Amino acid sequence: MRTYLAMLFCVLSIHVVAQTKPQNFIQYVNPFVGTKNMGHTFPGATVPFGMVQLSPETDTVQYEFNGKYNSTVYRYCSGYQYDDKTIVGFSHTHFSGTGHSDLGDFLIMPTVGKLQLNPGTSENPESGYRSRFSHTNEIAEPAYYKVHLDDYNITTELTATTRTGFHQYTFPQSDTSHIILDMISGIYNYNEKNVWTFVRVENDTLITGYRQTNGWARTRTLYFAMVFSKPFYQYGHKKYDQNIYKGFWRKFDESQNFPEMAGKNIRAYFDFKTTEGEKIKIKFALSPVSTEGALKNLAAEIPHWDFDKTKSESQEQWNDELGKIVIETNTLKEKETFYTALYHTFLSPVVYMDVNGAYRGLDQNNHFANGFTNYTIFSLWDTYRALHPLYNIIQPKRNSDMVTSMLEHYNQSVHKMLPVWSHYANENWCMIGYHSVPVIVDAFIKGNIKNTDPQALLRACVNTAENNYYDGLNFYMQLEYVPEDKNSSSVSKTLEYAYDDWCIAQMAKHLGNQKVYDKFITRSQNFIHVYDSSTGFMRPKLSDGTWKPDFNTLSTHGQGFIEGNAWNYSLYVPHQPGQLIQMMGGKEKFTQHLDSLFSMQIDDKHFAETEDITRDGIIGNYIHGNEPGHHIPYLYNWTGQPWKTQERVRMIMETMYSNTPDGLCGNDDAGQMSAWYIFSALGFYPVCPGSDQYAIGSPMVKSAVINLENGKQLVIETKNQKPGNVYVNKVVINGNQLKNNLLLHSDLIKGCHIVFYLESKPRD
Amino acid sequence: MRTYLAMLFCVLSIHVVAQTKPQNFIQYVNPFVGTKNMGHTFPGATVPFGMVQLSPETDTVQYEFNGKYNSTVYRYCSGYQYDDKTIVGFSHTHFSGTGHSDLGDFLIMPTVGKLQLNPGTSENPESGYRSRFSHTNEIAEPAYYKVHLDDYNITTELTATTRTGFHQYTFPQSDTSHIILDMISGIYNYNEKNVWTFVRVENDTLITGYRQTNGWARTRTLYFAMVFSKPFYQYGHKKYDQNIYKGFWRKFDESQNFPEMAGKNIRAYFDFKTTEGEKIKIKFALSPVSTEGALKNLAAEIPHWDFDKTKSESQEQWNDELGKIVIETNTLKEKETFYTALYHTFLSPVVYMDVNGAYRGLDQNNHFANGFTNYTIFSLWDTYRALHPLYNIIQPKRNSDMVTSMLEHYNQSVHKMLPVWSHYANENWCMIGYHSVPVIVDAFIKGNIKNTDPQALLRACVNTAENNYYDGLNFYMQLEYVPEDKNSSSVSKTLEYAYDDWCIAQMAKHLGNQKVYDKFITRSQNFIHVYDSSTGFMRPKLSDGTWKPDFNTLSTHGQGFIEGNAWNYSLYVPHQPGQLIQMMGGKEKFTQHLDSLFSMQIDDKHFAETEDITRDGIIGNYIHGNEPGHHIPYLYNWTGQPWKTQERVRMIMETMYSNTPDGLCGNDDAGQMSAWYIFSALGFYPVCPGSDQYAIGSPMVKSAVINLENGKQLVIETKNQKPGNVYVNKVVINGNQLKNNLLLHSDLIKGCHIVFYLESKPRD
């Protein structure tokens, strides 16, 4: 009978979609969301998971290095701040929503009049090549960005394919039109970040070259090929290097019309005479391996000069990807917030290989991706929580390839470690844990390992977890916890290692490897060693087994935690919430902890420690902008008070996400913040990736149809969706009422119909 | 009849060689020749044309950059000075005999006792890792070098294959034995030369990495793989960088047992415990493209740990190459001088590709050499004169591949220019002219273009000669001479361009390209525009057509010349000696000029301008160490007084070459000085490469059998060879007396027998 009903619902849901006429989803995306204050997103043009993310820089802070980075650059992680009044130029690579940065490669700026090769300052734009602009003359859509550069009367339009940026500049009449290629400009730029740059003017329309940097990525090289739609009539460059050995290059005047440029700090220009309204276009392709590769990418991806055609095709790609979830909502704001969040979840990881599969490996050798698409930008401490689990529903093929990319990273790693925070053939070691593991295990448990040997993946997980010089792991393996006197953020590390270890155990169990299972299921219990029952908190322990004195449960820094204090991190045992609740004194006491967390006030001193967050980004002491809390609102499901989860998640969605430039309460964190929103808006959340379960929340949507890659549909419907009706009376899946508050991935992925019955009061 | 006689002589000569039992030629090579003072050769281990040239550094001068190079580094072009008392270590790449330098990559030094990572000073060797040594404990042979490091009681032995160095260190008993890998050390090193270095400790015996430098080669990267015969028990490194962004690498103690090192200035060490007499061996492979390539080279070239086997095989290679010319001489000194010179002519160009053909191109992309061996190190201003012509006799296959390598360089050049002075995927533009042209044309005229389209070569020559921003060429093309007020060394450039142009015309004529022939045969006459009949000298002309005032015929600097004054350069019209003689007033006046040149005295001021030369390196005002004069002694052949050529060349061979460390009177110039000697010792010289002719001199050998690659033999015999008998009474070739003083390549290459009849007085 149940089967019959399920079939019936599937048929119904297919009907629903079949009746839906082609929709325009990109109209609901506002790429400016998160560009104001701490969101660290960018408004520029990119295709889903595209390597080229061509976007304006409103400032590029270049600071003198003194052993520490300059904190003023933090605002410019994505190169763009909505409140700024000037644009410096348009560069080709960006992180989306990160809390640290890099990239900003190959800045292009069109100007007219007197040639100025320095960017100038925002206070005095005339001092350099930057231009004033205003938002009234600015448009941002998926795969399209347009702005008028007021100082030059130049209209800029940008679009992109996976590896190629397409610029279209509409010039005024001028005999002194310039296009500047600034090889110095970059994000998180310090005075010696450029290790080397190399530029060749192959002919009067084609430029090739590369930029090698020592930044967040220690050893990074990116190659390009740039072609103009019109020949320049002269060109040149200026080198800003002090200590460059000239040798016999001194026999040339390299500064003008000399086709080979090399050095650490170079800015080049190309001069044109333009008629009124004349368009000069640039196709700018990237490659991880060579200028030859960039040329191949350019030829393969944009073999014409039709800007509108590329824009249209790239926007079609977005429409296809966004259309994987078709929602209805009560308000346009909700719809825009949702689709913008979905957009943000498709901005990274990015494709990192040439059209022929060539990419640069972690060993700095060139490799070929055989049978998979290679990806980079793995901000795993953030994204293992909800972004990759989301991919396991709506991007399983890509997620499988991301897992393969991680295994290749492991194979190329001299440390024999899976990625921690990796980008562009580099590991930057940002944040803690070894959270490739939950990504891999979650994909494995959910059947999304398509082209990789699971045994090889398990070995990679185990070797990563047994590295004896990584971040306190040696102590963790000896003492069963990380001692704070030996390694800072020790409680966070212990808790996250224990969770990751649980994931390894799950995979080992499925693969029948009892030895690994036993070892890691034991390690997964290590969270108990940092729980101090006398205070009721997870607490830093010293190597002699005593608790760290002067314990402050509100502080983060120096208290054994990172991006979350004891109040939050004490709730981090995603794999054993029941055991955690028992350990912390049972459901009632645990509920009190949760209630207090959301209702207490924290003072400015402790707020200041939260990082990345505006005051809007916290509820009491719950800090939504910092990932360690993302599962917390869902924990009421285990205390018998799920309505508090429903209440909180609706409040968070309502107050911390919006469709405006300030619509993110903190860094989007490479899509994790947005992925939290997508899940929550649909009514469930992966509290413990690596398990098959999702905890029920309270959906924001009126309805959602998720078009799965297997051709099935997951249909979510709400009854009585209106303001105030945040409580879930019951959930009916394929006609059967859900008995607990958990959904199973295996059910969802078969295609099913879930109905949430909402009302204005808790059901209990 | 003549044919019959020729056949008879060929048979005879084959008989001569067939009777020759296997000989040991390497015993006659003294790699120390030229290591004292200005020879700039190195004593270390290499195979013929090997990329790895593994040799001791007695000093590595690292200087603070101030916009100019530090002249004290000049003594250390090859890293070794015979008079020095300490050795710093053993690096893998060297130029042989150059007047500027680079390379010195990957210095290895074994030590015992307290670990010191800085090289220390020669005055105070204890201040660093360097060691005292003495020549009594030092042996240098082709492909083998041995030295005792006195401070550590370590015996070093080195051998090499084409791409792999093989070190064998015999240690004393020590618990603190170290092997240092100095990634900072280099030749012509300034404080910011290292752009980036990257090292991976793959396991406890294998290291990989690369070094990227900005030196004479502006953008150079070299990769390596290094394997120890015994595992080290610990290792570490020190980074000397000031301004390196650490980021989250700070979570590691990178200094000890951390397998990934990256930065600009790194020194690594590997620690061992050794028993008395224990040998630790290192195989160290290079690659132009990747560490993966280096590993392939290592596996292919030395798949074992038998040092003596590699030494023996590599010495066998030398014996085969040296045996291409089998000579008899009156004295051992002459034989040693000859075979050492021959050895020096086989040290560069070097093979520049992996065993699978992969190499880095001038465009910094990786390429594959299809159907040829790719070579680098083209010091063409030097080597077009005699070295490449010598190869056209004894290394035609390699010379053909070198020409192909030059064409590939051209194809990859953004300037569309053939090499000027190129090495390791870089053009450094050293010296003047476009002397790839005579190398190509000489090979073409002599039938040694085997795997390249001659039409493509001609196009490359023409495009190179028509570049409008290279070194005064635009003026040369407009005015028919280079004006000194626009471009310095203008006379030298005009004369050399004119000669190169004549070569292009010859090739065009053979290929039936009348248009190119006409253009370049006209240009080849441009030497007439810088001849000042009022002074009888080539003289710098200004752009307004007037002669530069204040003309000093003895000065070089600022007088329109380079490495040669007006006395010498006025004789530089190798393609039209008859016309030159006419222009300069006829044979008698020209002879007077020559006589004066060899007999006049120059003062210290003008001697100081000669560059690279010891006082022994000049005869009067003739400066043998500077190449523009190399053809001059042979010019008497055109004045009717060939005995003066015979006298002079014997004098030069006798006084300017020897078998001792100070046996070179100036830089060996990548083999050109030695090639002059080989030709002259055999009795003829290519005054005008690009023609089929050799001018007769006076052979030093008693006899010589040249084993040609075509299986034929060129036999040279002298009659009455004894001290004082320097004059050639007659020359008989295949039984026919030579009517003029010219030999034809086409005759030689068929295999023939030449007899020089010597006596103590001129024949005239």
PDB file of N, CA and C in Angstrom, chain B residues 94-117:
ATOM      1  N   HIS B  94      77.015  24.267 -14.852  1.00  0.00           N
ATOM      2  CA  HIS B  94      78.083  25.249 -15.033  1.00  0.00           C
ATOM      3  C   HIS B  94      78.198  25.620 -16.494  1.00  0.00           C
ATOM      4  N   PHE B  95      78.576  26.854 -16.731  1.00  0.00           N
ATOM      5  CA  PHE B  95      79.051  27.220 -18.054  1.00  0.00           C
ATOM      6  C   PHE B  95      80.537  26.897 -18.122  1.00  0.00           C
ATOM      7  N   SER B  96      81.014  26.619 -19.327  1.00  0.00           N
ATOM      8  CA  SER B  96      82.447  26.392 -19.485  1.00  0.00           C
ATOM      9  C   SER B  96      83.070  27.559 -20.228  1.00  0.00           C
ATOM     10  N   GLY B  97      83.868  28.316 -19.500  1.00  0.00           N
ATOM     11  CA  GLY B  97      84.692  29.337 -20.153  1.00  0.00           C
ATOM     12  C   GLY B  97      83.991  30.608 -20.562  1.00  0.00           C
ATOM     13  N   THR B  98      82.834  30.883 -20.007  1.00  0.00           N
ATOM     14  CA  THR B  98      82.109  32.081 -20.415  1.00  0.00           C
ATOM     15  C   THR B  98      82.641  33.336 -19.721  1.00  0.00           C
ATOM     16  N   GLY B  99      82.270  34.476 -20.291  1.00  0.00           N
ATOM     17  CA  GLY B  99      82.704  35.754 -19.749  1.00  0.00           C
ATOM     18  C   GLY B  99      81.623  36.412 -18.905  1.00  0.00           C
ATOM     19  N   HIS B 100      80.525  35.748 -18.763  1.00  0.00           N
ATOM     20  CA  HIS B 100      79.490  36.139 -17.826  1.00  0.00           C
ATOM     21  C   HIS B 100      78.942  34.810 -17.352  1.00  0.00           C
ATOM     22  N   SER B 101      78.048  34.805 -16.368  1.00  0.00           N
ATOM     23  CA  SER B 101      77.614  33.483 -15.956  1.00  0.00           C
ATOM     24  C   SER B 101      76.253  33.479 -15.311  1.00  0.00           C
ATOM     25  N   ASP B 102      75.924  32.339 -14.778  1.00  0.00           N
ATOM     26  CA  ASP B 102      74.625  32.010 -14.205  1.00  0.00           C
ATOM     27  C   ASP B 102      74.804  30.587 -13.658  1.00  0.00           C
ATOM     28  N   LEU B 103      73.726  29.888 -13.443  1.00  0.00           N
ATOM     29  CA  LEU B 103      73.749  28.460 -13.065  1.00  0.00           C
ATOM     30  C   LEU B 103      74.350  28.221 -11.669  1.00  0.00           C
ATOM     31  N   GLY B 104      75.084  27.106 -11.506  1.00  0.00           N
ATOM     32  CA  GLY B 104      75.554  26.719 -10.173  1.00  0.00           C
ATOM     33  C   GLY B 104      74.405  26.191  -9.325  1.00  0.00           C
ATOM     34  N   ASP B 105      73.511  25.443  -9.964  1.00  0.00           N
ATOM     35  CA  ASP B 105      72.291  25.036  -9.271  1.00  0.00           C
ATOM     36  C   ASP B 105      72.520  23.855  -8.337  1.00  0.00           C
ATOM     37  N   PHE B 106      71.841  23.926  -7.186  1.00  0.00           N
ATOM     38  CA  PHE B 106      71.715  22.786  -6.273  1.00  0.00           C
ATOM     39  C   PHE B 106      73.080  22.340  -5.747  1.00  0.00           C
ATOM     40  N   LEU B 107      73.615  23.131  -4.868  1.00  0.00           N
ATOM     41  CA  LEU B 107      74.915  22.837  -4.280  1.00  0.00           C
ATOM     42  C   LEU B 107      74.764  21.822  -3.139  1.00  0.00           C
ATOM     43  N   ILE B 108      75.563  20.763  -3.244  1.00  0.00           N
ATOM     44  CA  ILE B 108      75.585  19.718  -2.223  1.00  0.00           C
ATOM     45  C   ILE B 108      76.911  19.805  -1.476  1.00  0.00           C
ATOM     46  N   MET B 109      76.847  19.724  -0.142  1.00  0.00           N
ATOM     47  CA  MET B 109      78.076  19.695   0.640  1.00  0.00           C
ATOM     48  C   MET B 109      77.923  18.698   1.790  1.00  0.00           C
ATOM     49  N   PRO B 110      78.862  17.748   1.889  1.00  0.00           N
ATOM     50  CA  PRO B 110      78.856  16.839   3.027  1.00  0.00           C
ATOM     51  C   PRO B 110      79.733  17.403   4.151  1.00  0.00           C
ATOM     52  N   THR B 111      79.263  17.279   5.378  1.00  0.00           N
ATOM     53  CA  THR B 111      80.093  17.718   6.508  1.00  0.00           C
ATOM     54  C   THR B 111      79.909  16.727   7.656  1.00  0.00           C
ATOM     55  N   VAL B 112      80.769  16.858   8.643  1.00  0.00           N
ATOM     56  CA  VAL B 112      80.552  16.149   9.909  1.00  0.00           C
ATOM     57  C   VAL B 112      80.732  17.154  11.044  1.00  0.00           C
ATOM     58  N   GLY B 113      80.204  16.823  12.204  1.00  0.00           N
ATOM     59  CA  GLY B 113      80.342  17.693  13.376  1.00  0.00           C
ATOM     60  C   GLY B 113      79.171  18.635  13.485  1.00  0.00           C
ATOM     61  N   LYS B 114      79.464  19.776  14.088  1.00  0.00           N
ATOM     62  CA  LYS B 114      78.397  20.752  14.298  1.00  0.00           C
ATOM     63  C   LYS B 114      77.810  21.202  12.954  1.00  0.00           C
ATOM     64  N   LEU B 115      76.496  21.180  12.867  1.00  0.00           N
ATOM     65  CA  LEU B 115      75.846  21.582  11.618  1.00  0.00           C
ATOM     66  C   LEU B 115      75.984  23.086  11.407  1.00  0.00           C
ATOM     67  N   GLN B 116      76.559  23.460  10.271  1.00  0.00           N
ATOM     68  CA  GLN B 116      76.588  24.872   9.892  1.00  0.00           C
ATOM     69  C   GLN B 116      75.948  24.996   8.517  1.00  0.00           C
ATOM     70  N   LEU B 117      75.005  25.898   8.373  1.00  0.00           N
ATOM     71  CA  LEU B 117      74.258  25.997   7.115  1.00  0.00           C
ATOM     72  C   LEU B 117      74.708  27.150   6.227  1.00  0.00           C
TER      73      LEU B 117
END
